[in-house]
């Protein structure tokens, strides 16, 4: 059972370093691609610094002839001695650097893209896998739109970060380090002047990061909220139309959409201070370097500075200052992408960290070929630890092959009783046993495989009728599928469909009526051939004639299987071996149909209601019904 505080939000907010955690957990598999991308990016950037450096040397040695032709890392023997030779040599170096930079860029892009897309694919699959293993209680509290937003938008944000932002960040650091080294090598005093912009930009960036972080958390949350609203509204479009609440719903969508707009607008406002701000700092740095350097070359060292500065060095300085302003300006985009991905990472990791309470015990055993003895031993239950008591002292046994019916007013707890058998939830106290084993000591898969469940809500997956009947029994052949459909009284309407068993149904296929869907769900369970059956209002959507026909086929199916039936239509449960009458989470009457009629209690009164003998009902019963409804 989940404690109230143990919500998804709590786990999300507890996540620290989400991107690093995701990288370590899911990036391992393709780490080499990441490393290749990183190294290629590193060399790409370093090499891109060669042309301005070579140009500066060429200006001083070839054009103004003030300095000897001297390049670090290049052996003297390689350098031509003639001016024209040196000119061509410089050209060759510059052209070669450009070509190699391009090639390295291609390698970097390919490797980084591959890594980030693969990472996205692995994270998405793992997140979905984790999500569907979470307790059903999690889905009771969570909107589908929010979950879709995690699987779609949040995971896509990682691609942008790992592909673009991360490698870009590494390249910026490389460029800055490379430029600093070159500038200090050429003239350390002018380097100090040119690099004064760096601490200023660092301060500005720090301020920006502090301001933008909470905004991105809000943006991610508002995307989730918007998805939830849209999903709810589109899902309930029939209701919206019949209740003519279009204007009301438009207002609600307007609200969430406006919230998204506002949070984004806050982000834009902060960014518009940061982007021009960083441009101003870097442009000023360029201008100051130009003035100080120009003065130095033309007149001599400015006050406080000493030594010489060549024209070539100044040209290299100016190119380099330009070079570091561009990547520094990109810092804002990187931070944007980082904060966006971090907020998404918290949501994904929060989900990953959610504990599952309903899971296999380490010592769980498989339920093998159960005979189907089911026992409820003084079971109590509530959905939330601090919530309302839903079941109290539920105590009964179903012998193998018996049919037990659960009846009672709406909200009495009938469905809840059977959800404990399939371990959708665990009991608060007492125990539910199958063949003498507490369900908590059995593996979930073996327990659930031996129980067939048909409810009121019958979901059809997009696919053919055949695929829907065979869902879960994937190896079944056509013959078995048809036999199951016949037993569920579904064969007739299926063969009337244009393409019979191959007709596409579900969201994008042929629309089936509620009764037809129920019969497909029944056929699905018949085909899976479980030892225990649960029918929770399983035939409520079919007309009484079809129900009678289904009932006949089911008689054969249920003959030697333990069967639980929940039905409001009491004629359906009349022949059950035991009828349990529930009221307010307790069993108030039990016995066979005739026995219960003779008792003249709740069951007898419910029977009278359905037989139309309304005038014969005691006043106290009518008042009680009105209260519980
Ligand atoms: P009906 O005949 O209308 O299907 P029921 O007898 O099967 O009703 P349950 O569905 O078991 O009744 O519900 C019993 C009580 O538990 C109700 O008060 C209901 O509001 C509450 N309940 C049901 N499902 C949940 C849930 N997922 N979370 C919290 N409370 C729930």
XYZ file of C-alpha atoms and ligand atoms in Angstrom:
660
model
C 0.000 0.000 0.000
C 1.381 3.403 -0.859
C 1.636 5.962 1.884
C 0.113 9.264 0.992
C 3.514 11.034 1.074
C 5.088 8.426 -1.199
C 3.755 10.019 -4.343
C 5.514 10.426 -7.633
C 6.174 14.100 -6.810
C 8.038 13.123 -3.635
C 10.335 10.754 -5.491
C 10.850 13.266 -8.280
C 11.865 16.018 -5.886
C 14.323 13.741 -4.093
C 16.351 13.065 -7.255
C 19.838 14.492 -7.283
C 22.080 14.651 -10.354
C 19.430 13.131 -12.598
C 21.413 13.399 -15.825
C 24.526 11.817 -14.377
C 22.440 8.995 -12.916
C 20.750 8.402 -16.251
C 24.058 8.495 -18.077
C 25.694 6.031 -15.697
C 22.699 3.706 -15.690
C 21.772 3.698 -19.359
C 24.697 5.181 -21.286
C 27.140 2.439 -20.330
C 26.102 0.159 -23.169
C 27.231 2.541 -25.906
C 29.881 4.450 -23.958
C 32.450 4.046 -26.757
C 30.297 6.130 -29.122
C 30.151 8.876 -26.570
C 33.923 8.789 -26.074
C 34.561 8.841 -29.853
C 32.197 11.817 -30.217
C 33.899 13.612 -27.387
C 37.459 13.036 -28.629
C 36.545 13.950 -32.209
C 34.903 17.147 -30.929
C 37.947 17.928 -28.841
C 40.385 17.631 -31.750
C 37.977 19.359 -34.094
C 38.014 22.431 -31.873
C 41.742 22.373 -31.182
C 42.487 22.057 -34.879
C 40.160 24.933 -35.675
C 42.544 27.180 -33.719
C 45.453 26.390 -36.055
C 44.500 28.661 -39.018
C 44.530 32.019 -37.109
C 47.748 31.026 -35.396
C 49.447 30.072 -38.679
C 48.098 33.258 -40.244
C 49.707 35.405 -37.511
C 53.061 33.668 -37.959
C 52.810 34.027 -41.757
C 52.070 37.764 -41.492
C 55.139 38.373 -39.323
C 57.483 36.053 -41.248
C 56.276 36.303 -44.875
C 54.557 39.686 -45.217
C 56.235 42.088 -42.759
C 59.368 39.913 -42.408
C 59.852 41.075 -38.808
C 60.138 37.608 -37.292
C 61.546 34.207 -38.339
C 59.042 31.548 -39.506
C 58.627 29.510 -36.350
C 55.752 27.173 -35.513
C 55.557 25.227 -32.269
C 55.221 21.420 -32.689
C 56.500 21.683 -36.302
C 60.167 20.519 -36.783
C 62.395 23.254 -38.280
C 63.413 20.906 -41.095
C 59.858 20.924 -42.474
C 59.684 24.683 -42.857
C 60.677 25.980 -46.338
C 63.366 28.615 -46.438
C 62.025 30.778 -49.304
C 59.202 33.349 -48.841
C 57.015 31.789 -51.525
C 57.687 28.333 -50.057
C 56.588 29.598 -46.641
C 53.481 31.175 -48.174
C 52.445 27.870 -49.784
C 53.357 25.981 -46.635
C 51.084 28.296 -44.596
C 48.317 27.868 -47.136
C 48.719 24.068 -46.983
C 48.536 24.074 -43.186
C 45.462 26.306 -43.108
C 43.656 24.338 -45.814
C 44.626 21.003 -44.223
C 43.330 22.159 -40.840
C 40.007 23.213 -42.361
C 39.586 19.870 -44.131
C 40.479 17.830 -41.078
C 38.235 19.988 -38.866
C 35.357 19.206 -41.244
C 36.067 15.478 -41.145
C 36.338 15.427 -37.366
C 33.070 17.378 -37.186
C 31.348 14.687 -39.219
C 32.703 11.938 -36.945
C 31.667 13.895 -33.868
C 28.141 14.427 -35.163
C 27.677 10.815 -36.156
C 28.975 9.391 -32.894
C 27.172 11.873 -30.633
C 23.905 11.478 -32.530
C 24.126 7.708 -32.410
C 24.875 7.754 -28.693
C 22.086 10.152 -27.760
C 19.431 8.464 -29.899
C 20.411 5.068 -28.572
C 20.305 6.418 -25.034
C 16.840 7.829 -25.653
C 15.663 4.479 -26.984
C 17.055 2.568 -23.986
C 15.655 5.041 -21.450
C 12.229 5.096 -23.089
C 11.967 1.299 -23.092
C 13.225 1.036 -19.510
C 10.871 3.788 -18.319
C 7.896 2.103 -19.950
C 8.936 -1.234 -18.485
C 9.234 0.261 -15.018
C 5.973 2.156 -15.424
C 3.926 -0.914 -16.247
C 5.399 -2.780 -13.292
C 4.350 -0.117 -10.816
C 1.471 -0.910 -8.487
C -1.971 -0.363 -9.902
C -2.448 2.137 -7.047
C 0.075 4.402 -8.787
C -2.142 4.552 -11.875
C -5.183 5.318 -9.696
C -3.472 8.559 -8.662
C -1.696 9.462 -11.874
C -3.099 10.973 -15.014
C -2.311 9.261 -18.273
C -1.415 12.567 -19.921
C 1.313 13.156 -17.352
C 2.753 9.691 -17.950
C 2.616 10.144 -21.719
C 4.433 13.427 -21.290
C 7.252 11.642 -19.428
C 7.546 8.951 -22.078
C 7.433 11.433 -24.951
C 8.550 14.971 -24.203
C 10.821 14.372 -21.238
C 12.783 11.572 -22.835
C 13.156 13.528 -26.088
C 14.805 16.304 -24.099
C 17.731 14.018 -23.292
C 18.512 13.645 -26.962
C 19.025 17.392 -27.314
C 21.188 17.492 -24.230
C 23.423 14.468 -24.790
C 23.728 14.985 -28.522
C 24.196 18.709 -28.661
C 24.691 20.443 -25.348
C 27.116 18.058 -23.721
C 29.528 17.750 -26.639
C 29.218 21.484 -27.210
C 30.130 22.156 -23.591
C 33.220 19.991 -23.913
C 34.187 21.797 -27.095
C 33.804 25.171 -25.422
C 36.071 24.160 -22.582
C 38.622 22.861 -25.099
C 38.496 26.011 -27.189
C 38.830 28.228 -24.144
C 41.765 26.220 -22.827
C 43.413 26.161 -26.281
C 42.910 29.885 -26.835
C 44.205 30.740 -23.385
C 47.371 28.709 -24.016
C 47.979 30.288 -27.416
C 47.325 33.832 -26.207
C 49.553 33.433 -23.155
C 52.248 31.933 -25.433
C 52.018 34.917 -27.798
C 51.772 37.741 -25.255
C 50.660 37.050 -21.702
C 49.939 40.707 -20.903
C 47.522 41.221 -23.761
C 46.097 37.765 -22.930
C 45.109 39.064 -19.475
C 43.330 42.027 -21.118
C 41.537 39.802 -23.655
C 40.528 37.196 -21.085
C 39.095 39.688 -18.574
C 35.734 38.851 -20.133
C 35.843 35.268 -18.852
C 35.221 35.894 -15.120
C 32.553 38.464 -15.990
C 30.800 35.959 -18.219
C 31.119 33.271 -15.548
C 29.338 35.523 -13.032
C 26.600 36.364 -15.515
C 26.181 32.673 -16.334
C 25.929 31.728 -12.668
C 23.198 34.308 -12.170
C 21.369 32.982 -15.234
C 21.558 29.362 -14.061
C 20.164 30.209 -10.635
C 17.215 32.048 -12.160
C 16.401 29.593 -14.933
C 16.490 26.339 -12.919
C 13.117 26.671 -11.119
C 11.555 28.015 -14.284
C 12.405 24.827 -16.151
C 10.905 22.700 -13.373
C 7.696 24.686 -13.866
C 7.837 24.335 -17.618
C 8.132 20.543 -17.439
C 5.292 20.389 -14.914
C 3.060 22.586 -17.060
C 3.708 20.399 -20.124
C 2.554 17.401 -18.060
C -0.506 19.314 -16.848
C -1.389 20.377 -20.355
C -1.090 16.833 -21.701
C -3.309 15.565 -18.900
C -5.996 18.147 -19.649
C -5.936 17.462 -23.398
C -5.964 13.712 -22.909
C -8.887 13.961 -20.479
C -10.861 16.228 -22.751
C -10.348 14.230 -25.919
C -11.120 11.008 -24.032
C -14.342 12.519 -22.751
C -15.375 14.247 -25.974
C -18.727 12.415 -26.045
C -19.555 13.741 -22.594
C -18.419 17.248 -23.517
C -20.705 17.260 -26.547
C -23.733 15.781 -24.833
C -23.382 18.161 -21.893
C -22.573 21.079 -24.269
C -19.647 22.048 -22.069
C -17.407 23.079 -24.980
C -16.979 26.626 -23.684
C -16.185 25.397 -20.175
C -13.599 22.933 -21.494
C -12.087 25.540 -23.803
C -11.607 27.723 -20.731
C -9.902 24.898 -18.875
C -7.577 24.222 -21.819
C -6.988 27.961 -22.021
C -5.891 27.917 -18.363
C -3.292 25.187 -18.747
C -2.141 26.525 -22.073
C -1.764 29.999 -20.571
C 0.258 28.566 -17.674
C 2.627 27.004 -20.208
C 2.862 30.293 -22.058
C 3.557 32.255 -18.827
C 6.294 29.920 -17.631
C 7.908 30.013 -21.057
C 7.592 33.777 -21.110
C 9.453 33.941 -17.780
C 12.208 31.871 -19.341
C 12.379 34.162 -22.362
C 12.609 37.281 -20.164
C 15.588 35.893 -18.243
C 17.226 34.738 -21.487
C 16.850 38.167 -23.062
C 18.880 39.653 -20.247
C 21.519 36.963 -20.466
C 22.013 36.708 -24.244
C 22.595 40.415 -25.025
C 24.439 40.754 -21.703
C 26.981 38.107 -22.666
C 27.248 39.585 -26.174
C 28.029 42.975 -24.684
C 30.775 41.570 -22.476
C 32.406 39.647 -25.345
C 32.133 42.518 -27.835
C 33.651 44.887 -25.284
C 36.476 42.418 -24.785
C 37.100 42.392 -28.550
C 37.062 46.193 -28.723
C 39.419 46.580 -25.755
C 41.844 44.008 -27.199
C 41.715 45.829 -30.550
C 42.418 49.261 -29.015
C 45.106 48.111 -26.576
C 46.751 45.847 -29.201
C 46.508 48.480 -31.982
C 48.044 51.162 -29.717
C 50.820 48.738 -28.793
C 51.689 47.896 -32.429
C 51.532 51.502 -33.681
C 52.806 53.577 -30.725
C 54.394 51.164 -28.285
C 53.381 49.457 -25.041
C 50.412 51.137 -23.329
C 50.795 52.225 -19.676
C 51.442 49.325 -17.252
C 52.416 47.004 -20.148
C 55.868 46.339 -21.561
C 57.626 44.469 -24.393
C 56.692 44.187 -28.074
C 53.630 43.056 -29.963
C 53.864 42.112 -33.640
C 51.134 42.740 -36.244
C 50.828 38.988 -36.763
C 50.289 38.395 -33.040
C 47.630 41.118 -32.936
C 45.801 39.525 -35.893
C 45.911 36.140 -34.096
C 44.660 37.832 -30.920
C 41.733 39.442 -32.694
C 40.755 36.207 -34.443
C 41.079 34.270 -31.204
C 39.019 36.769 -29.209
C 36.321 36.349 -31.833
C 36.678 32.600 -31.489
C 36.062 32.533 -27.814
C 33.190 34.965 -27.893
C 31.143 32.690 -30.145
C 31.311 29.608 -27.909
C 30.792 31.667 -24.781
C 27.617 33.004 -26.288
C 26.514 29.422 -26.855
C 26.736 28.827 -23.114
C 23.241 30.225 -22.747
C 21.799 27.651 -25.151
C 23.720 24.919 -23.401
C 22.409 25.987 -20.022
C 18.906 26.146 -21.476
C 19.228 22.609 -22.770
C 20.866 21.418 -19.584
C 18.171 22.825 -17.313
C 15.427 21.499 -19.554
C 16.989 18.032 -19.615
C 17.661 18.145 -15.878
C 14.006 18.896 -15.112
C 13.012 16.028 -17.419
C 15.656 13.784 -15.875
C 14.187 14.366 -12.423
C 10.793 13.212 -13.655
C 12.189 10.095 -15.304
C 14.475 9.192 -12.393
C 11.678 9.950 -9.924
C 9.592 7.366 -11.695
C 12.479 4.916 -11.823
C 12.975 5.299 -8.066
C 9.339 4.662 -7.198
C 9.117 1.487 -5.180
C 6.792 -1.332 -6.128
C 5.066 -2.877 -3.154
C 3.225 -5.559 -5.057
C 6.014 -7.723 -6.351
C 7.364 -11.236 -6.017
C 8.634 -12.156 -2.583
C 12.260 -13.414 -2.843
C 11.028 -16.829 -1.657
C 7.897 -16.822 -3.811
C 6.948 -20.128 -5.400
C 5.017 -20.850 -8.573
C 1.386 -21.825 -8.314
C 1.388 -25.047 -10.284
C -1.796 -26.551 -11.702
C -4.012 -25.217 -8.930
C -7.178 -27.116 -8.101
C -8.719 -23.737 -7.278
C -9.499 -23.737 -3.572
C -9.818 -20.068 -2.644
C -9.936 -18.875 0.905
C -10.448 -15.393 2.386
C -9.339 -15.404 5.999
C -10.643 -12.425 7.970
C -9.556 -9.944 5.299
C -9.571 -6.192 5.856
C -8.502 -3.620 3.316
C -8.276 0.090 2.553
C -6.918 1.708 -0.597
C -4.791 4.269 1.183
C -3.116 3.867 4.550
C -5.037 6.805 5.962
C -8.111 6.255 3.781
C -11.537 4.845 4.421
C -11.913 1.199 5.541
C -13.239 -0.559 2.432
C -13.391 -4.213 3.540
C -13.756 -5.588 7.052
C -13.589 -9.219 8.232
C -14.186 -10.850 4.835
C -14.169 -14.565 5.509
C -15.262 -17.285 3.113
C -14.067 -20.318 1.186
C -14.661 -21.446 -2.353
C -14.124 -25.149 -2.962
C -12.565 -26.240 -6.285
C -15.138 -26.015 -9.040
C -17.605 -23.990 -7.007
C -19.285 -20.839 -8.247
C -19.400 -18.018 -5.754
C -21.416 -14.899 -6.496
C -20.896 -11.514 -4.895
C -23.873 -9.211 -4.857
C -24.818 -6.071 -3.011
C -25.407 -2.370 -3.464
C -23.043 -0.300 -5.534
C -19.823 0.633 -3.721
C -20.216 -2.265 -1.260
C -16.728 -3.539 -2.145
C -17.469 -6.501 -4.436
C -14.836 -5.700 -7.058
C -12.345 -4.841 -4.347
C -12.710 -8.315 -2.817
C -11.652 -9.916 -6.084
C -8.861 -7.413 -6.785
C -7.197 -8.860 -3.702
C -7.302 -12.333 -5.235
C -5.341 -11.202 -8.303
C -3.067 -9.142 -6.019
C -3.831 -5.855 -7.693
C -3.665 -4.709 -4.089
C -2.512 -6.458 -0.918
C -4.704 -7.049 2.116
C -4.304 -4.795 5.126
C -4.806 -7.728 7.500
C -5.870 -11.347 7.140
C -4.948 -13.431 4.110
C -6.185 -14.562 0.728
C -5.135 -18.107 -0.136
C -5.213 -20.202 -3.278
C -4.791 -23.949 -2.720
C -3.626 -23.117 0.798
C -0.862 -20.702 -0.349
C -1.056 -17.084 0.718
C -1.165 -15.156 -2.587
C 1.733 -13.028 -1.306
C 3.941 -16.154 -1.263
C 3.250 -16.958 -4.915
C 4.882 -15.499 -7.992
C 2.645 -12.839 -9.488
C 2.872 -14.292 -12.975
C 1.839 -17.820 -11.963
C -0.992 -16.456 -9.808
C -2.365 -14.140 -12.472
C -1.940 -16.705 -15.251
C -4.200 -19.094 -13.384
C -6.948 -16.508 -13.021
C -9.069 -15.259 -15.918
C -10.651 -11.859 -15.385
C -13.445 -10.340 -17.434
C -14.772 -6.995 -16.319
C -17.111 -4.249 -17.438
C -14.322 -2.292 -19.057
C -13.165 -4.331 -21.983
C -10.244 -2.848 -23.733
C -9.462 -3.773 -27.311
C -5.997 -3.190 -28.680
C -5.640 -1.831 -32.203
C -5.337 -4.981 -34.352
C -7.537 -7.699 -35.764
C -10.359 -9.488 -33.967
C -8.219 -12.615 -34.015
C -5.286 -10.833 -32.378
C -7.572 -9.447 -29.705
C -9.028 -12.850 -28.863
C -5.561 -14.410 -28.825
C -4.065 -11.597 -26.704
C -2.057 -13.372 -23.996
C -2.382 -16.775 -25.713
C -0.114 -15.817 -28.552
C 0.457 -19.382 -29.772
C -3.220 -20.217 -30.217
C -4.234 -21.405 -33.703
C -7.276 -20.226 -35.658
C -9.272 -23.326 -34.729
C -8.865 -22.723 -30.987
C -9.651 -19.028 -31.438
C -12.880 -19.797 -33.293
C -13.878 -22.367 -30.662
C -13.342 -19.785 -27.892
C -15.330 -17.189 -29.825
C -18.161 -19.672 -30.311
C -18.223 -20.414 -26.591
C -18.458 -16.686 -25.893
C -21.316 -16.309 -28.435
C -19.047 -14.024 -30.450
C -18.520 -16.151 -33.567
C -21.790 -15.027 -35.163
C -21.161 -11.298 -35.103
C -17.465 -11.745 -35.928
C -18.255 -13.632 -39.165
C -20.758 -10.901 -40.032
C -17.956 -8.296 -39.959
C -16.591 -7.454 -43.395
C -13.322 -9.283 -42.938
C -14.396 -11.670 -40.205
C -11.601 -12.530 -37.812
C -9.198 -10.335 -39.806
C -11.240 -7.169 -39.286
C -9.293 -4.347 -37.675
C -10.817 -3.215 -34.393
C -9.770 -0.840 -31.608
C -9.162 2.889 -31.761
C -8.513 3.047 -35.468
C -10.590 0.089 -36.597
C -14.214 -0.959 -36.680
C -16.108 0.247 -33.647
C -17.780 -2.552 -31.721
C -20.677 -2.236 -29.327
C -20.167 -2.699 -25.586
C -21.762 -6.148 -25.752
C -19.561 -7.212 -28.673
C -16.453 -6.075 -26.839
C -17.529 -8.005 -23.783
C -17.924 -11.160 -25.830
C -14.450 -10.733 -27.322
C -13.068 -10.321 -23.795
C -14.901 -13.455 -22.755
C -13.504 -15.383 -25.701
C -10.024 -14.168 -24.719
C -10.406 -15.614 -21.231
C -11.963 -18.841 -22.483
C -8.980 -19.286 -24.802
C -6.451 -18.668 -22.040
C -8.051 -21.532 -20.123
C -7.357 -20.467 -16.541
C -8.184 -22.580 -13.485
C -10.025 -19.778 -11.687
C -12.471 -17.399 -13.324
C -13.672 -13.950 -12.310
C -16.603 -12.323 -14.081
C -17.038 -8.779 -12.804
C -20.263 -7.607 -14.433
C -18.951 -9.492 -17.437
C -22.268 -9.790 -19.215
C -23.849 -6.532 -18.102
C -23.594 -4.970 -21.561
C -25.331 -7.744 -23.485
C -29.056 -8.178 -23.849
C -30.777 -10.806 -21.751
C -31.155 -13.230 -24.680
C -27.462 -13.138 -25.508
C -26.656 -13.348 -21.817
C -28.701 -16.526 -21.617
C -26.764 -17.972 -24.560
C -23.423 -16.972 -23.064
C -24.518 -18.401 -19.743
C -25.134 -21.769 -21.363
C -21.678 -21.885 -22.902
C -20.168 -20.678 -19.675
C -21.865 -23.441 -17.700
C -19.612 -25.904 -19.463
C -16.554 -23.714 -18.927
C -17.210 -23.055 -15.259
C -18.281 -26.581 -14.429
C -14.972 -27.692 -12.964
C -13.348 -24.312 -12.327
C -13.691 -22.103 -9.310
C -15.691 -19.148 -10.531
C -16.496 -15.782 -9.014
C -19.312 -13.729 -10.434
C -20.202 -10.169 -9.616
C -23.533 -9.198 -11.102
C -26.207 -6.664 -10.450
C -28.640 -8.684 -12.538
C -29.449 -11.298 -9.926
C -30.852 -13.781 -12.433
C -27.224 -14.307 -13.516
C -26.163 -15.523 -10.088
C -29.249 -17.446 -9.106
C -27.585 -20.798 -9.711
C -24.331 -20.044 -7.898
C -23.318 -22.533 -5.193
C -22.862 -19.701 -2.710
C -24.055 -16.143 -2.874
C -22.255 -13.607 -0.684
C -24.194 -10.438 -0.014
C -21.960 -7.479 0.717
C -22.867 -4.211 2.301
C -20.450 -1.476 3.395
C -17.465 -3.801 2.993
C -18.862 -6.654 5.068
C -20.559 -9.920 4.218
C -24.029 -9.520 5.652
C -25.699 -12.623 4.236
C -24.514 -15.854 2.624
C -26.145 -18.961 1.202
C -27.978 -20.297 -1.843
C -30.644 -18.343 -3.747
C -33.656 -20.012 -2.117
C -32.045 -19.872 1.307
C -31.451 -16.139 0.997
C -34.934 -15.471 -0.279
C -36.267 -17.303 2.746
C -34.137 -15.099 5.015
C -36.040 -12.124 3.662
C -33.057 -9.815 4.178
C -31.051 -7.586 1.834
C -30.816 -10.199 -0.926
C -34.533 -10.896 -0.868
C -35.219 -7.186 -1.148
C -32.765 -6.738 -4.012
C -34.521 -9.633 -5.733
C -37.889 -7.957 -5.245
C -36.510 -4.764 -6.810
C -35.470 -6.700 -9.902
C -38.689 -8.625 -10.069
C -40.500 -5.280 -10.081
C -42.179 -5.853 -6.729
C -41.292 -2.369 -5.596
C -44.384 -1.820 -3.496
C -43.528 -4.745 -1.303
C -40.180 -3.310 -0.191
C -39.783 -2.327 3.455
C -39.293 1.442 3.941
C -36.069 0.901 5.914
C -34.519 -0.873 2.899
C -35.432 1.957 0.512
C -33.910 4.486 2.896
C -30.751 2.388 3.202
C -30.408 2.147 -0.570
C -30.863 5.884 -0.943
C -28.069 6.402 1.597
C -25.557 4.092 -0.072
C -26.280 5.382 -3.529
P -20.058 -1.474 -8.069
O -21.138 -2.465 -7.901
O -20.569 -0.092 -8.245
O -19.028 -1.862 -9.075
P -18.454 -2.491 -5.894
O -19.280 -3.114 -4.843
O -17.749 -3.385 -6.823
O -19.285 -1.377 -6.652
P -15.866 -1.379 -5.343
O -15.575 -0.999 -6.740
O -15.173 -2.550 -4.776
O -17.444 -1.548 -5.119
O -15.608 -0.108 -4.432
C -15.730 -0.150 -3.028
C -15.322 1.211 -2.473
O -13.960 1.436 -2.719
C -16.078 2.381 -3.063
O -16.391 3.259 -2.006
C -15.087 3.025 -4.007
O -15.270 4.419 -4.013
C -13.758 2.686 -3.370
N -12.737 2.482 -4.402
C -12.811 1.671 -5.470
N -11.674 1.695 -6.199
C -10.843 2.555 -5.559
C -9.511 3.031 -5.798
N -8.811 2.596 -6.835
N -8.977 3.921 -4.948
C -9.696 4.356 -3.869
N -10.945 3.957 -3.583
C -11.529 3.072 -4.402
